[in-house]
Amino acid sequence: MIREYKTIQEIASPLMVVRQVEGVTYDELGELELPNGEIRRCKVLEVEGDKAVVQLFESAQGINLAETKVRFLGHPLELGVSEDMLGRVFNGMGEPIDGGPAILADAHRDINGLPMNPAARAYPAEFIQTGVSTIDGLNTLVRGQKLPIFSCSGLPHAALAAQIARQARVLGANENFAVVFAAIGITFEESEYFINDFRRTGAIDRTVVFSNLANDPAVERISTPRMALTAAEYLAFEKDMHVLVILTDITNYAEALREISAAKKEVPGRRGYPGYLYTDLAQMYERAGRRIGKKGSITMIPILTMPEDDKTHPIPDLTGYITEGQIILSRELHRKGVVPPVDVLPSLSRLKDKGIGEGKTREDHSGTMNQLFAAYARGKDAKELMTILGEAALSDDDKLFAKFADEFERRYVSQGNDTNRTIEETLDLGWELLSILPRKELKRIKPEYIEKYMPESK
Amino acid sequence: MSGIITKVSGPLVVAEGLADANVSDVVRVGSQRLIGEILNMSGDSASIQVYEETSGLGPGAEVETTGLPLSVELGPGMLENIYDGIQRPLPEIRALTGECIARGVQVPALNREKKWQFTPAVEPGAFVAGGDVIGTVQETSAILHKIMVPPRMKGTIKSVESGEFTVEQTVAVLTDEKGVDHELNMIQRWPVRVPRPYSAKHTPNRPMNSGQRIIDTLFPIAKGGTAAVPGPFGSGKTVVQHQLAKWSDVDIVVYIGCGERGNEMTDVLMEFPELTDPRNGEPLMKRTVLIANTSDMPVAAREASIYTGITIAEYFRDMGYDVAVLADSTSRWAEALREMSGRLEEMPGEEGYPAYLASRLAQFYERAGVVECLGSDERRGSVTAIGAVSPPGGDTSEPVSQATMRIVKVFWALDSSLAYARHFPAINWLTSYSLYVDTLRPWYEGEFGEKYMANRDKAMHVLQEEAELQEIVRLVGQDALSPADRLTMETAKMIREDFLQQNAFIEEDAYSSYFKQFRLLDMVLEYDAACRAVIGTADVNKLFNIPARERIGRAKMVEQDKVAATFDEIIAEMKTEIQAVAEGGEDE
């Protein structure tokens, strides 16, 4: 039996204290009924004796302590899942906002999910061709990976994410795919950019959108990505789909978390973010992956803007410790007109080694990848030296490396948002660039591959 | 004995009516019987840390104490297994609840049905004391599991069995001094927060061979030693830990995935059975115990996981084995500690970490060491503890790194700028250190002659000099250097690229024997010496571009059994070419 309480003792948005409660449990979902009949939702953060500390999901505006009723529903926040969600738009609480009918749910799922048993995970090893050279060639994405894009305000991360969503495919496979897109506190325009892109390519019918825009309540941002992941888990592991999840922007999510933590008067960790930020983010990110015996997969591309372009800020820092690599965008390259402005050196895909090589991409992939990285790093050093001391200070080898670095940025990195390169094109372009360098420097590539793939010298 | 919950706040639960319970007792919470541990007592109310998700728990639910502290089960069946932070076997949880870990699952740590072939090692009538081996079980093809008398027990063997038994069946009966009979089976239970006893502790004096050149040659770790691997994300901490788990010349590896990625554990689970130990040809999984409390699993169990791991390690040490414990990452463990401390409303120390962070870390690392085990045969065993540290932003001035640095003897500092240039392992040779170099020197010199350590010191010197010369080059350019300095820079580059860089993903390079390490470094230094002899007269650029340089650069890929012959050949070729350059003089 559900009891109703009219015993709200205090409200300090987004928190509320309810007295004289009975049988209330931790993490339980609650409903507030305002005197005008409006329903808002909340969840239990702490129960002590007959006192419950409750977090509102929406604004506290208009709540009257004496007249507002509270009901506790006996279960945590849930999402009703169904295949009919494809092509629909929901708010951060999982309610349809596209004017369509309500979803007839197949099942109701706790949006927090359950931790995946490490013994039940299947290691991601299927190469995804995104058509972007800096990703395919150097920071290879595989199915089931979580690979975030670290961006800065004003950089075109949306264009890159949309390009990946548009072009990504597994070679030789024609399987059921879906996109789950969670807009977390972003602007209408940015959200519309993605949705228009999905519409343009026809992917919109295979897309589920969860939208919490900048003017929606900040606390709802806590549930938005969880809703999206609950939908993704259902589609991937029960409906055998390969799901690409795009979460943007994680920075807004972490800020909402900080807001609630501060309201709860918790001891803050770095920069005021709660000490459990790592665990909280991990519980989201770790929901990506593959499972043994299941066909589907969840590949995740979270996007975050680094405050002050600082990679050591807690949000990118903790994300980098959980995710399997990161694609970093560079303001400097963006100014130079490089599209997409991927900063190759600090970018990384941890799962690339299992997804590349003979039978997956090509036998020479690993060696050329390492060589390109090393050569670009050295070329950049040489260029730095050149700006201080002039070109004459460089050795002959270093001059070649500097030339290589320029060409690499101009041709390899800067491919534009509409070019879709096959992996062979990417690898061959790498060889073409490596032919600038003296052969004795190509230590990371097996000699037989140099014989086989190196284009005839200029 | 049961109490009633009065408060629930995340993993922290407060219950009343537990006056008879002890601090550190394991309790069962609520109708789902979640596992928890008592942290504090005040009157009859206890603060409990619950090792599982507490959603759905509320005041009024029952809490029952087991009267025992958090313990592990030690016995045959741990190797090749994968446990969560409180030693529940994950494969069996998977069989019970599917791909996700449901709450309140209870599975014994050791398989109760499996029968083991027990071979007695004592006769009836023998007097035995704690640590004495009463029999053995061939647990895996690589490891002989010794069944020992539990510590603090002694008496006369009344009877001993032989044949196939489950872990719970009695394999021997021991009569103590008072004439009371004790039935011994193959399980020992031990509280995880209490170090297992030993007879004596010794100073570590043998190196642990890891097959990693920068570790074995420049910054060696001793068996029984402690080391930390700090580094920002993407600098290759986990790969270093995996390499150590794979190639270290220890008998047993306990790998603790503490608050890290799920796929990394999957990687180990998939890869280790395929890899073979270079020393005995057995699959590496046969000597490995995995503890996986990944970042999405409950935070309180993460706190327990490193104690579970090191207790298992101590148990194998007590058999006389060399054990390595790899904890990835101790920072996540410290965060779990911080989270619980915050919920207990304790006064925070630096950056919100509790004031007891440093002492808890020290207690963990101090459980490493070389010991003379309990038991009459005076066998020795060791536990080597290696912890990864994940400092925020890679800045080691934070509390966890600082507290760790005060304790450990070896510090392999990972550097993101090396990682960006794909110099792996990205261990910085200028900021890393090993305090075992001097204690291990006699061992190296005894095994390989004095040249081994002399070469090491020379290499360190060259690298140090390179750092200084680079400052000059940055200011005035390379041309300002004398030919001798340019040679030093070139030699340093060769040490970095041709010796220190090691590719974990290429079979020939992943593991490097001491012999190969020695010959490789020696070859680079021979090149340096040969060039230095003619540097006054020969053209430096020509010396740097002799064809043998490419062969030196690829020498690390030479297979183990061809090292001696191939390296001799390269050195001869190199000397001839240097000679030719020298005779050509300086003119073009």
GROMACS .gro file of N, CA and C in nm, chain A residues 133-229:
model
  291
  133SER      N    1   4.088   0.911  -4.057
  133SER     CA    2   4.222   0.851  -4.052
  133SER      C    3   4.283   0.854  -3.914
  134THR      N    4   4.268   0.967  -3.844
  134THR     CA    5   4.332   0.977  -3.713
  134THR      C    6   4.272   0.876  -3.615
  135ILE      N    7   4.149   0.834  -3.638
  135ILE     CA    8   4.090   0.732  -3.551
  135ILE      C    9   4.124   0.593  -3.604
  136ASP      N   10   4.090   0.565  -3.729
  136ASP     CA   11   4.112   0.430  -3.782
  136ASP      C   12   4.259   0.391  -3.783
  137GLY      N   13   4.343   0.483  -3.827
  137GLY     CA   14   4.484   0.449  -3.843
  137GLY      C   15   4.559   0.452  -3.711
  138LEU      N   16   4.528   0.548  -3.626
  138LEU     CA   17   4.613   0.571  -3.509
  138LEU      C   18   4.544   0.540  -3.376
  139ASN      N   19   4.415   0.561  -3.366
  139ASN     CA   20   4.344   0.540  -3.239
  139ASN      C   21   4.221   0.457  -3.265
  140THR      N   22   4.245   0.336  -3.310
  140THR     CA   23   4.138   0.254  -3.364
  140THR      C   24   4.026   0.228  -3.265
  141LEU      N   25   3.904   0.246  -3.312
  141LEU     CA   26   3.784   0.220  -3.232
  141LEU      C   27   3.740   0.076  -3.258
  142VAL      N   28   3.704   0.005  -3.150
  142VAL     CA   29   3.650  -0.130  -3.168
  142VAL      C   30   3.511  -0.138  -3.105
  143ARG      N   31   3.437  -0.239  -3.148
  143ARG     CA   32   3.300  -0.256  -3.100
  143ARG      C   33   3.299  -0.288  -2.951
  144GLY      N   34   3.223  -0.210  -2.875
  144GLY     CA   35   3.215  -0.234  -2.731
  144GLY      C   36   3.309  -0.144  -2.653
  145GLN      N   37   3.378  -0.054  -2.723
  145GLN     CA   38   3.473   0.034  -2.655
  145GLN      C   39   3.402   0.160  -2.606
  146LYS      N   40   3.460   0.223  -2.504
  146LYS     CA   41   3.415   0.357  -2.466
  146LYS      C   42   3.530   0.452  -2.495
  147LEU      N   43   3.510   0.537  -2.593
  147LEU     CA   44   3.616   0.625  -2.639
  147LEU      C   45   3.563   0.768  -2.639
  148PRO      N   46   3.600   0.848  -2.539
  148PRO     CA   47   3.545   0.982  -2.529
  148PRO      C   48   3.615   1.081  -2.622
  149ILE      N   49   3.548   1.189  -2.652
  149ILE     CA   50   3.612   1.301  -2.722
  149ILE      C   51   3.631   1.412  -2.619
  150PHE      N   52   3.757   1.450  -2.597
  150PHE     CA   53   3.788   1.561  -2.507
  150PHE      C   54   3.798   1.686  -2.592
  151SER      N   55   3.707   1.777  -2.569
  151SER     CA   56   3.705   1.896  -2.652
  151SER      C   57   3.720   2.020  -2.564
  152CYS      N   58   3.722   2.135  -2.627
  152CYS     CA   59   3.726   2.260  -2.551
  152CYS      C   60   3.610   2.344  -2.604
  153SER      N   61   3.568   2.440  -2.528
  153SER     CA   62   3.455   2.519  -2.576
  153SER      C   63   3.495   2.589  -2.706
  154GLY      N   64   3.406   2.587  -2.802
  154GLY     CA   65   3.433   2.652  -2.930
  154GLY      C   66   3.495   2.559  -3.034
  155LEU      N   67   3.518   2.434  -2.999
  155LEU     CA   68   3.575   2.342  -3.100
  155LEU      C   69   3.465   2.253  -3.159
  156PRO      N   70   3.486   2.209  -3.281
  156PRO     CA   71   3.378   2.138  -3.352
  156PRO      C   72   3.369   1.990  -3.317
  157HIS      N   73   3.351   1.959  -3.186
  157HIS     CA   74   3.341   1.817  -3.149
  157HIS      C   75   3.212   1.755  -3.202
  158ALA      N   76   3.108   1.837  -3.213
  158ALA     CA   77   2.981   1.783  -3.260
  158ALA      C   78   2.995   1.732  -3.404
  159ALA      N   79   3.071   1.806  -3.484
  159ALA     CA   80   3.089   1.765  -3.624
  159ALA      C   81   3.162   1.631  -3.631
  160LEU      N   82   3.263   1.613  -3.545
  160LEU     CA   83   3.338   1.487  -3.546
  160LEU      C   84   3.251   1.372  -3.497
  161ALA      N   85   3.176   1.395  -3.389
  161ALA     CA   86   3.091   1.288  -3.336
  161ALA      C   87   2.985   1.249  -3.438
  162ALA      N   88   2.928   1.350  -3.506
  162ALA     CA   89   2.827   1.319  -3.607
  162ALA      C   90   2.888   1.244  -3.724
  163GLN      N   91   3.012   1.281  -3.759
  163GLN     CA   92   3.081   1.212  -3.869
  163GLN      C   93   3.103   1.064  -3.834
  164ILE      N   94   3.143   1.041  -3.709
  164ILE     CA   95   3.164   0.902  -3.667
  164ILE      C   96   3.032   0.826  -3.671
  165ALA      N   97   2.927   0.888  -3.617
  165ALA     CA   98   2.796   0.820  -3.614
  165ALA      C   99   2.749   0.788  -3.756
  166ARG      N  100   2.780   0.876  -3.848
  166ARG     CA  101   2.734   0.861  -3.987
  166ARG      C  102   2.813   0.755  -4.061
  167GLN      N  103   2.945   0.753  -4.039
  167GLN     CA  104   3.030   0.670  -4.125
  167GLN      C  105   3.066   0.535  -4.064
  168ALA      N  106   3.048   0.520  -3.931
  168ALA     CA  107   3.101   0.400  -3.866
  168ALA      C  108   3.036   0.273  -3.918
  169ARG      N  109   3.118   0.177  -3.956
  169ARG     CA  110   3.065   0.045  -3.991
  169ARG      C  111   3.171  -0.062  -3.967
  170VAL      N  112   3.123  -0.182  -3.944
  170VAL     CA  113   3.214  -0.295  -3.928
  170VAL      C  114   3.229  -0.359  -4.064
  171LEU      N  115   3.354  -0.379  -4.107
  171LEU     CA  116   3.380  -0.428  -4.241
  171LEU      C  117   3.315  -0.564  -4.262
  172GLY      N  118   3.251  -0.578  -4.374
  172GLY     CA  119   3.196  -0.708  -4.411
  172GLY      C  120   3.076  -0.749  -4.328
  173ALA      N  121   3.020  -0.658  -4.251
  173ALA     CA  122   2.907  -0.697  -4.168
  173ALA      C  123   2.788  -0.609  -4.203
  174ASN      N  124   2.671  -0.668  -4.197
  174ASN     CA  125   2.552  -0.590  -4.222
  174ASN      C  126   2.454  -0.624  -4.112
  175GLU      N  127   2.474  -0.561  -3.996
  175GLU     CA  128   2.395  -0.599  -3.880
  175GLU      C  129   2.307  -0.487  -3.834
  176ASN      N  130   2.219  -0.527  -3.746
  176ASN     CA  131   2.124  -0.438  -3.685
  176ASN      C  132   2.195  -0.333  -3.601
  177PHE      N  133   2.179  -0.207  -3.632
  177PHE     CA  134   2.244  -0.106  -3.551
  177PHE      C  135   2.142  -0.008  -3.496
  178ALA      N  136   2.181   0.064  -3.394
  178ALA     CA  137   2.096   0.169  -3.339
  178ALA      C  138   2.185   0.275  -3.278
  179VAL      N  139   2.134   0.396  -3.270
  179VAL     CA  140   2.207   0.505  -3.205
  179VAL      C  141   2.124   0.551  -3.085
  180VAL      N  142   2.189   0.565  -2.970
  180VAL     CA  143   2.120   0.626  -2.857
  180VAL      C  144   2.192   0.756  -2.827
  181PHE      N  145   2.117   0.865  -2.833
  181PHE     CA  146   2.180   0.995  -2.819
  181PHE      C  147   2.125   1.064  -2.694
  182ALA      N  148   2.214   1.099  -2.601
  182ALA     CA  149   2.171   1.169  -2.480
  182ALA      C  150   2.226   1.310  -2.481
  183ALA      N  151   2.136   1.408  -2.485
  183ALA     CA  152   2.177   1.548  -2.478
  183ALA      C  153   2.169   1.588  -2.331
  184ILE      N  154   2.285   1.614  -2.271
  184ILE     CA  155   2.288   1.645  -2.128
  184ILE      C  156   2.325   1.792  -2.110
  185GLY      N  157   2.225   1.873  -2.089
  185GLY     CA  158   2.250   2.014  -2.061
  185GLY      C  159   2.310   2.093  -2.175
  186ILE      N  160   2.297   2.045  -2.300
  186ILE     CA  161   2.353   2.121  -2.411
  186ILE      C  162   2.246   2.214  -2.467
  187THR      N  163   2.287   2.299  -2.560
  187THR     CA  164   2.192   2.396  -2.613
  187THR      C  165   2.101   2.331  -2.718
  188PHE      N  166   1.991   2.396  -2.743
  188PHE     CA  167   1.898   2.349  -2.845
  188PHE      C  168   1.968   2.334  -2.979
  189GLU      N  169   2.053   2.434  -3.011
  189GLU     CA  170   2.118   2.432  -3.143
  189GLU      C  171   2.209   2.312  -3.161
  190GLU      N  172   2.285   2.282  -3.056
  190GLU     CA  173   2.377   2.169  -3.068
  190GLU      C  174   2.300   2.038  -3.080
  191SER      N  175   2.196   2.027  -3.000
  191SER     CA  176   2.113   1.908  -3.004
  191SER      C  177   2.048   1.894  -3.142
  192GLU      N  178   1.999   2.004  -3.195
  192GLU     CA  179   1.934   2.004  -3.326
  192GLU      C  180   2.033   1.966  -3.436
  193TYR      N  181   2.160   2.006  -3.418
  193TYR     CA  182   2.263   1.971  -3.517
  193TYR      C  183   2.272   1.820  -3.532
  194PHE      N  184   2.277   1.752  -3.418
  194PHE     CA  185   2.286   1.607  -3.422
  194PHE      C  186   2.160   1.548  -3.485
  195ILE      N  187   2.044   1.595  -3.436
  195ILE     CA  188   1.919   1.534  -3.482
  195ILE      C  189   1.901   1.557  -3.633
  196ASN      N  190   1.939   1.676  -3.680
  196ASN     CA  191   1.932   1.702  -3.824
  196ASN      C  192   2.023   1.610  -3.902
  197ASP      N  193   2.142   1.585  -3.845
  197ASP     CA  194   2.236   1.497  -3.913
  197ASP      C  195   2.180   1.355  -3.920
  198PHE      N  196   2.120   1.310  -3.810
  198PHE     CA  197   2.058   1.176  -3.813
  198PHE      C  198   1.944   1.173  -3.915
  199ARG      N  199   1.872   1.283  -3.923
  199ARG     CA  200   1.759   1.290  -4.015
  199ARG      C  201   1.808   1.285  -4.160
  200ARG      N  202   1.917   1.359  -4.184
  200ARG     CA  203   1.972   1.369  -4.320
  200ARG      C  204   2.015   1.232  -4.370
  201THR      N  205   2.074   1.150  -4.281
  201THR     CA  206   2.125   1.021  -4.325
  201THR      C  207   2.021   0.912  -4.310
  202GLY      N  208   1.905   0.946  -4.258
  202GLY     CA  209   1.802   0.844  -4.240
  202GLY      C  210   1.820   0.762  -4.114
  203ALA      N  211   1.925   0.793  -4.037
  203ALA     CA  212   1.950   0.716  -3.915
  203ALA      C  213   1.847   0.746  -3.806
  204ILE      N  214   1.768   0.849  -3.826
  204ILE     CA  215   1.676   0.894  -3.722
  204ILE      C  216   1.577   0.785  -3.681
  205ASP      N  217   1.539   0.698  -3.777
  205ASP     CA  218   1.446   0.590  -3.744
  205ASP      C  219   1.508   0.485  -3.654
  206ARG      N  220   1.641   0.484  -3.648
  206ARG     CA  221   1.711   0.386  -3.566
  206ARG      C  222   1.770   0.454  -3.442
  207THR      N  223   1.721   0.574  -3.411
  207THR     CA  224   1.782   0.652  -3.304
  207THR      C  225   1.684   0.674  -3.189
  208VAL      N  226   1.734   0.664  -3.066
  208VAL     CA  227   1.655   0.703  -2.949
  208VAL      C  228   1.721   0.827  -2.891
  209VAL      N  229   1.645   0.932  -2.872
  209VAL     CA  230   1.702   1.057  -2.819
  209VAL      C  231   1.650   1.081  -2.678
  210PHE      N  232   1.743   1.107  -2.584
  210PHE     CA  233   1.705   1.154  -2.451
  210PHE      C  234   1.758   1.295  -2.438
  211SER      N  235   1.667   1.388  -2.416
  211SER     CA  236   1.707   1.526  -2.429
  211SER      C  237   1.683   1.605  -2.300
  212ASN      N  238   1.793   1.653  -2.243
  212ASN     CA  239   1.784   1.747  -2.132
  212ASN      C  240   1.862   1.868  -2.176
  213LEU      N  241   1.792   1.970  -2.220
  213LEU     CA  242   1.861   2.087  -2.275
  213LEU      C  243   1.901   2.182  -2.164
  214ALA      N  244   1.978   2.283  -2.204
  214ALA     CA  245   2.037   2.375  -2.107
  214ALA      C  246   1.933   2.440  -2.016
  215ASN      N  247   1.810   2.457  -2.067
  215ASN     CA  248   1.709   2.524  -1.985
  215ASN      C  249   1.621   2.426  -1.907
  216ASP      N  250   1.650   2.295  -1.919
  216ASP     CA  251   1.576   2.198  -1.839
  216ASP      C  252   1.641   2.187  -1.702
  217PRO      N  253   1.569   2.132  -1.602
  217PRO     CA  254   1.626   2.129  -1.467
  217PRO      C  255   1.759   2.055  -1.460
  218ALA      N  256   1.853   2.114  -1.390
  218ALA     CA  257   1.989   2.057  -1.385
  218ALA      C  258   1.990   1.921  -1.318
  219VAL      N  259   1.907   1.901  -1.216
  219VAL     CA  260   1.910   1.772  -1.147
  219VAL      C  261   1.869   1.656  -1.237
  220GLU      N  262   1.789   1.688  -1.339
  220GLU     CA  263   1.747   1.583  -1.431
  220GLU      C  264   1.865   1.529  -1.512
  221ARG      N  265   1.972   1.607  -1.515
  221ARG     CA  266   2.092   1.563  -1.589
  221ARG      C  267   2.154   1.439  -1.527
  222ILE      N  268   2.125   1.416  -1.398
  222ILE     CA  269   2.177   1.296  -1.333
  222ILE      C  270   2.112   1.172  -1.392
  223SER      N  271   1.984   1.182  -1.423
  223SER     CA  272   1.917   1.061  -1.472
  223SER      C  273   1.926   1.046  -1.624
  224THR      N  274   1.951   1.156  -1.697
  224THR     CA  275   1.949   1.148  -1.843
  224THR      C  276   2.043   1.040  -1.901
  225PRO      N  277   2.173   1.042  -1.867
  225PRO     CA  278   2.259   0.939  -1.927
  225PRO      C  279   2.221   0.798  -1.881
  226ARG      N  280   2.170   0.787  -1.760
  226ARG     CA  281   2.132   0.654  -1.711
  226ARG      C  282   2.012   0.600  -1.787
  227MET      N  283   1.918   0.690  -1.818
  227MET     CA  284   1.804   0.651  -1.901
  227MET      C  285   1.855   0.599  -2.036
  228ALA      N  286   1.946   0.677  -2.094
  228ALA     CA  287   1.998   0.642  -2.226
  228ALA      C  288   2.067   0.506  -2.222
  229LEU      N  289   2.145   0.483  -2.117
  229LEU     CA  290   2.219   0.357  -2.110
  229LEU      C  291   2.127   0.239  -2.082
   0.00000   0.00000   0.00000
